[in-house]
Amino acid sequence: MSVSFDNMRKQITLKTQSATDDGYGGQVVTDEIYAIVWARITPLQTSRSLTSFVDDRLQHVRFYEVYIRYDPAVNELMKVEYNGKTWDIVSLEDINGEHNYLRLVCKEKIT
């Protein structure tokens, strides 16, 4: 698969979560912007239903393939924000192991 800057035309935000002390013995978790980068986004499938065992209801999700320039700090704990929606990173791959591009598989939960 050929990936280049020529077809990376969407801007995404990569977010991390940080926890800080709330002063009462607990923690406050907040999202922080790690980076805003150019990406190529392709839907992997239109829609798929999965059963959520947390709240015993059917949940609809969409999967996307997102290509970005290689960054060794990007990981599955981060989130992708695009067009006002937040996606979980399900997996990531260093394309051909050459440290040029990362392929992220992301999941959007549809409520």
PDB file of C-alpha atoms in Angstrom:
ATOM      1  CA  MET A   1       0.000   0.000   0.000  1.00  0.00           C
ATOM      2  CA  SER A   2       1.376   3.358  -0.973  1.00  0.00           C
ATOM      3  CA  VAL A   3       1.006   6.055   1.660  1.00  0.00           C
ATOM      4  CA  SER A   4       2.349   9.539   1.148  1.00  0.00           C
ATOM      5  CA  PHE A   5       1.824  13.097   2.280  1.00  0.00           C
ATOM      6  CA  ASP A   6      -0.079  13.685  -0.975  1.00  0.00           C
ATOM      7  CA  ASN A   7      -3.093  11.743   0.275  1.00  0.00           C
ATOM      8  CA  MET A   8      -2.948  12.798   3.947  1.00  0.00           C
ATOM      9  CA  ARG A   9      -5.472  15.614   3.824  1.00  0.00           C
ATOM     10  CA  LYS A  10      -7.430  15.293   7.059  1.00  0.00           C
ATOM     11  CA  GLN A  11      -6.287  16.867  10.319  1.00  0.00           C
ATOM     12  CA  ILE A  12      -6.749  14.743  13.422  1.00  0.00           C
ATOM     13  CA  THR A  13      -5.972  15.359  17.068  1.00  0.00           C
ATOM     14  CA  LEU A  14      -4.186  12.695  19.091  1.00  0.00           C
ATOM     15  CA  LYS A  15      -5.143  12.847  22.755  1.00  0.00           C
ATOM     16  CA  THR A  16      -3.713  11.363  25.918  1.00  0.00           C
ATOM     17  CA  GLN A  17      -5.277  11.134  29.337  1.00  0.00           C
ATOM     18  CA  SER A  18      -3.662  12.418  32.487  1.00  0.00           C
ATOM     19  CA  ALA A  19      -4.716  12.004  36.097  1.00  0.00           C
ATOM     20  CA  THR A  20      -4.239  14.709  38.711  1.00  0.00           C
ATOM     21  CA  ASP A  21      -4.999  14.770  42.429  1.00  0.00           C
ATOM     22  CA  ASP A  22      -8.365  16.369  43.157  1.00  0.00           C
ATOM     23  CA  GLY A  23      -7.367  17.402  46.690  1.00  0.00           C
ATOM     24  CA  TYR A  24      -9.877  15.031  48.300  1.00  0.00           C
ATOM     25  CA  GLY A  25      -8.019  11.746  47.895  1.00  0.00           C
ATOM     26  CA  GLY A  26      -9.285  11.047  44.402  1.00  0.00           C
ATOM     27  CA  GLN A  27      -8.142  11.763  40.893  1.00  0.00           C
ATOM     28  CA  VAL A  28      -9.461  13.834  38.035  1.00  0.00           C
ATOM     29  CA  VAL A  29      -8.812  12.368  34.600  1.00  0.00           C
ATOM     30  CA  THR A  30      -8.586  14.854  31.735  1.00  0.00           C
ATOM     31  CA  ASP A  31      -7.844  14.608  28.035  1.00  0.00           C
ATOM     32  CA  GLU A  32      -4.797  16.484  26.802  1.00  0.00           C
ATOM     33  CA  ILE A  33      -3.799  17.203  23.241  1.00  0.00           C
ATOM     34  CA  TYR A  34      -0.661  15.292  22.323  1.00  0.00           C
ATOM     35  CA  ALA A  35      -0.454  16.399  18.692  1.00  0.00           C
ATOM     36  CA  ILE A  36      -2.443  17.647  15.729  1.00  0.00           C
ATOM     37  CA  VAL A  37      -1.324  15.762  12.621  1.00  0.00           C
ATOM     38  CA  TRP A  38      -2.257  15.169   8.993  1.00  0.00           C
ATOM     39  CA  ALA A  39      -3.841  11.805   8.249  1.00  0.00           C
ATOM     40  CA  ARG A  40      -5.526   9.661   5.661  1.00  0.00           C
ATOM     41  CA  ILE A  41      -8.803   8.183   6.918  1.00  0.00           C
ATOM     42  CA  THR A  42     -10.643   5.267   5.334  1.00  0.00           C
ATOM     43  CA  PRO A  43     -13.754   3.541   6.727  1.00  0.00           C
ATOM     44  CA  LEU A  44     -13.077  -0.186   7.117  1.00  0.00           C
ATOM     45  CA  GLN A  45     -16.741  -1.148   7.226  1.00  0.00           C
ATOM     46  CA  THR A  46     -19.960   0.796   7.378  1.00  0.00           C
ATOM     47  CA  SER A  47     -21.374  -0.555  10.622  1.00  0.00           C
ATOM     48  CA  ARG A  48     -21.042  -3.521  12.903  1.00  0.00           C
ATOM     49  CA  SER A  49     -23.014  -4.457  15.994  1.00  0.00           C
ATOM     50  CA  LEU A  50     -21.331  -5.752  19.119  1.00  0.00           C
ATOM     51  CA  THR A  51     -22.812  -6.697  22.471  1.00  0.00           C
ATOM     52  CA  SER A  52     -21.614  -4.573  25.344  1.00  0.00           C
ATOM     53  CA  PHE A  53     -21.251  -6.666  28.483  1.00  0.00           C
ATOM     54  CA  VAL A  54     -20.881  -3.576  30.657  1.00  0.00           C
ATOM     55  CA  ASP A  55     -24.471  -2.446  30.326  1.00  0.00           C
ATOM     56  CA  ASP A  56     -26.044  -5.466  28.571  1.00  0.00           C
ATOM     57  CA  ARG A  57     -27.099  -3.628  25.456  1.00  0.00           C
ATOM     58  CA  LEU A  58     -26.271  -3.796  21.795  1.00  0.00           C
ATOM     59  CA  GLN A  59     -23.739  -1.202  20.761  1.00  0.00           C
ATOM     60  CA  HIS A  60     -23.014  -0.088  17.208  1.00  0.00           C
ATOM     61  CA  VAL A  61     -19.458   0.739  16.228  1.00  0.00           C
ATOM     62  CA  ARG A  62     -17.606   1.864  13.103  1.00  0.00           C
ATOM     63  CA  PHE A  63     -14.007   1.071  12.317  1.00  0.00           C
ATOM     64  CA  TYR A  64     -11.565   3.316  10.477  1.00  0.00           C
ATOM     65  CA  GLU A  65      -8.073   2.900   9.096  1.00  0.00           C
ATOM     66  CA  VAL A  66      -5.997   5.994   9.849  1.00  0.00           C
ATOM     67  CA  TYR A  67      -2.511   6.577   8.412  1.00  0.00           C
ATOM     68  CA  ILE A  68      -0.175   9.139   9.987  1.00  0.00           C
ATOM     69  CA  ARG A  69       3.539   9.889   9.922  1.00  0.00           C
ATOM     70  CA  TYR A  70       5.493   7.649  12.288  1.00  0.00           C
ATOM     71  CA  ASP A  71       5.737   8.804  15.899  1.00  0.00           C
ATOM     72  CA  PRO A  72       7.188   6.333  18.423  1.00  0.00           C
ATOM     73  CA  ALA A  73       5.138   7.857  21.278  1.00  0.00           C
ATOM     74  CA  VAL A  74       1.746   7.064  19.699  1.00  0.00           C
ATOM     75  CA  ASN A  75       0.089   4.114  21.452  1.00  0.00           C
ATOM     76  CA  GLU A  76      -3.229   2.302  21.949  1.00  0.00           C
ATOM     77  CA  LEU A  77      -4.025   4.282  25.107  1.00  0.00           C
ATOM     78  CA  MET A  78      -4.399   7.457  23.055  1.00  0.00           C
ATOM     79  CA  LYS A  79      -7.582   8.605  21.357  1.00  0.00           C
ATOM     80  CA  VAL A  80      -8.138  10.110  17.922  1.00  0.00           C
ATOM     81  CA  GLU A  81     -10.425  13.111  17.584  1.00  0.00           C
ATOM     82  CA  TYR A  82     -11.751  13.931  14.141  1.00  0.00           C
ATOM     83  CA  ASN A  83     -14.674  16.050  13.036  1.00  0.00           C
ATOM     84  CA  GLY A  84     -16.004  16.391  16.587  1.00  0.00           C
ATOM     85  CA  LYS A  85     -15.937  12.638  17.260  1.00  0.00           C
ATOM     86  CA  THR A  86     -13.574  10.669  19.465  1.00  0.00           C
ATOM     87  CA  TRP A  87     -12.288   7.247  18.428  1.00  0.00           C
ATOM     88  CA  ASP A  88     -10.445   4.570  20.394  1.00  0.00           C
ATOM     89  CA  ILE A  89      -7.234   3.203  18.901  1.00  0.00           C
ATOM     90  CA  VAL A  90      -7.735  -0.559  18.642  1.00  0.00           C
ATOM     91  CA  SER A  91      -4.344  -1.376  17.121  1.00  0.00           C
ATOM     92  CA  LEU A  92      -1.384   0.270  15.469  1.00  0.00           C
ATOM     93  CA  GLU A  93       1.299  -0.897  13.084  1.00  0.00           C
ATOM     94  CA  ASP A  94       4.583   0.544  11.880  1.00  0.00           C
ATOM     95  CA  ILE A  95       4.168   0.063   8.111  1.00  0.00           C
ATOM     96  CA  ASN A  96       6.943  -2.248   6.846  1.00  0.00           C
ATOM     97  CA  GLY A  97       8.880  -1.550  10.070  1.00  0.00           C
ATOM     98  CA  GLU A  98      10.512   1.437   8.371  1.00  0.00           C
ATOM     99  CA  HIS A  99       9.441   4.166  10.856  1.00  0.00           C
ATOM    100  CA  ASN A 100       7.825   6.243   8.107  1.00  0.00           C
ATOM    101  CA  TYR A 101       4.102   5.706   8.674  1.00  0.00           C
ATOM    102  CA  LEU A 102       1.763   4.285  11.295  1.00  0.00           C
ATOM    103  CA  ARG A 103      -1.472   2.493  10.457  1.00  0.00           C
ATOM    104  CA  LEU A 104      -4.046   2.928  13.216  1.00  0.00           C
ATOM    105  CA  VAL A 105      -7.252   0.937  13.386  1.00  0.00           C
ATOM    106  CA  CYS A 106      -9.768   3.072  15.262  1.00  0.00           C
ATOM    107  CA  LYS A 107     -13.225   2.395  16.654  1.00  0.00           C
ATOM    108  CA  GLU A 108     -16.069   4.889  16.901  1.00  0.00           C
ATOM    109  CA  LYS A 109     -18.888   4.026  19.304  1.00  0.00           C
ATOM    110  CA  ILE A 110     -22.282   5.023  17.904  1.00  0.00           C
ATOM    111  CA  THR A 111     -24.809   5.935  20.580  1.00  0.00           C
TER     112      THR A 111
END
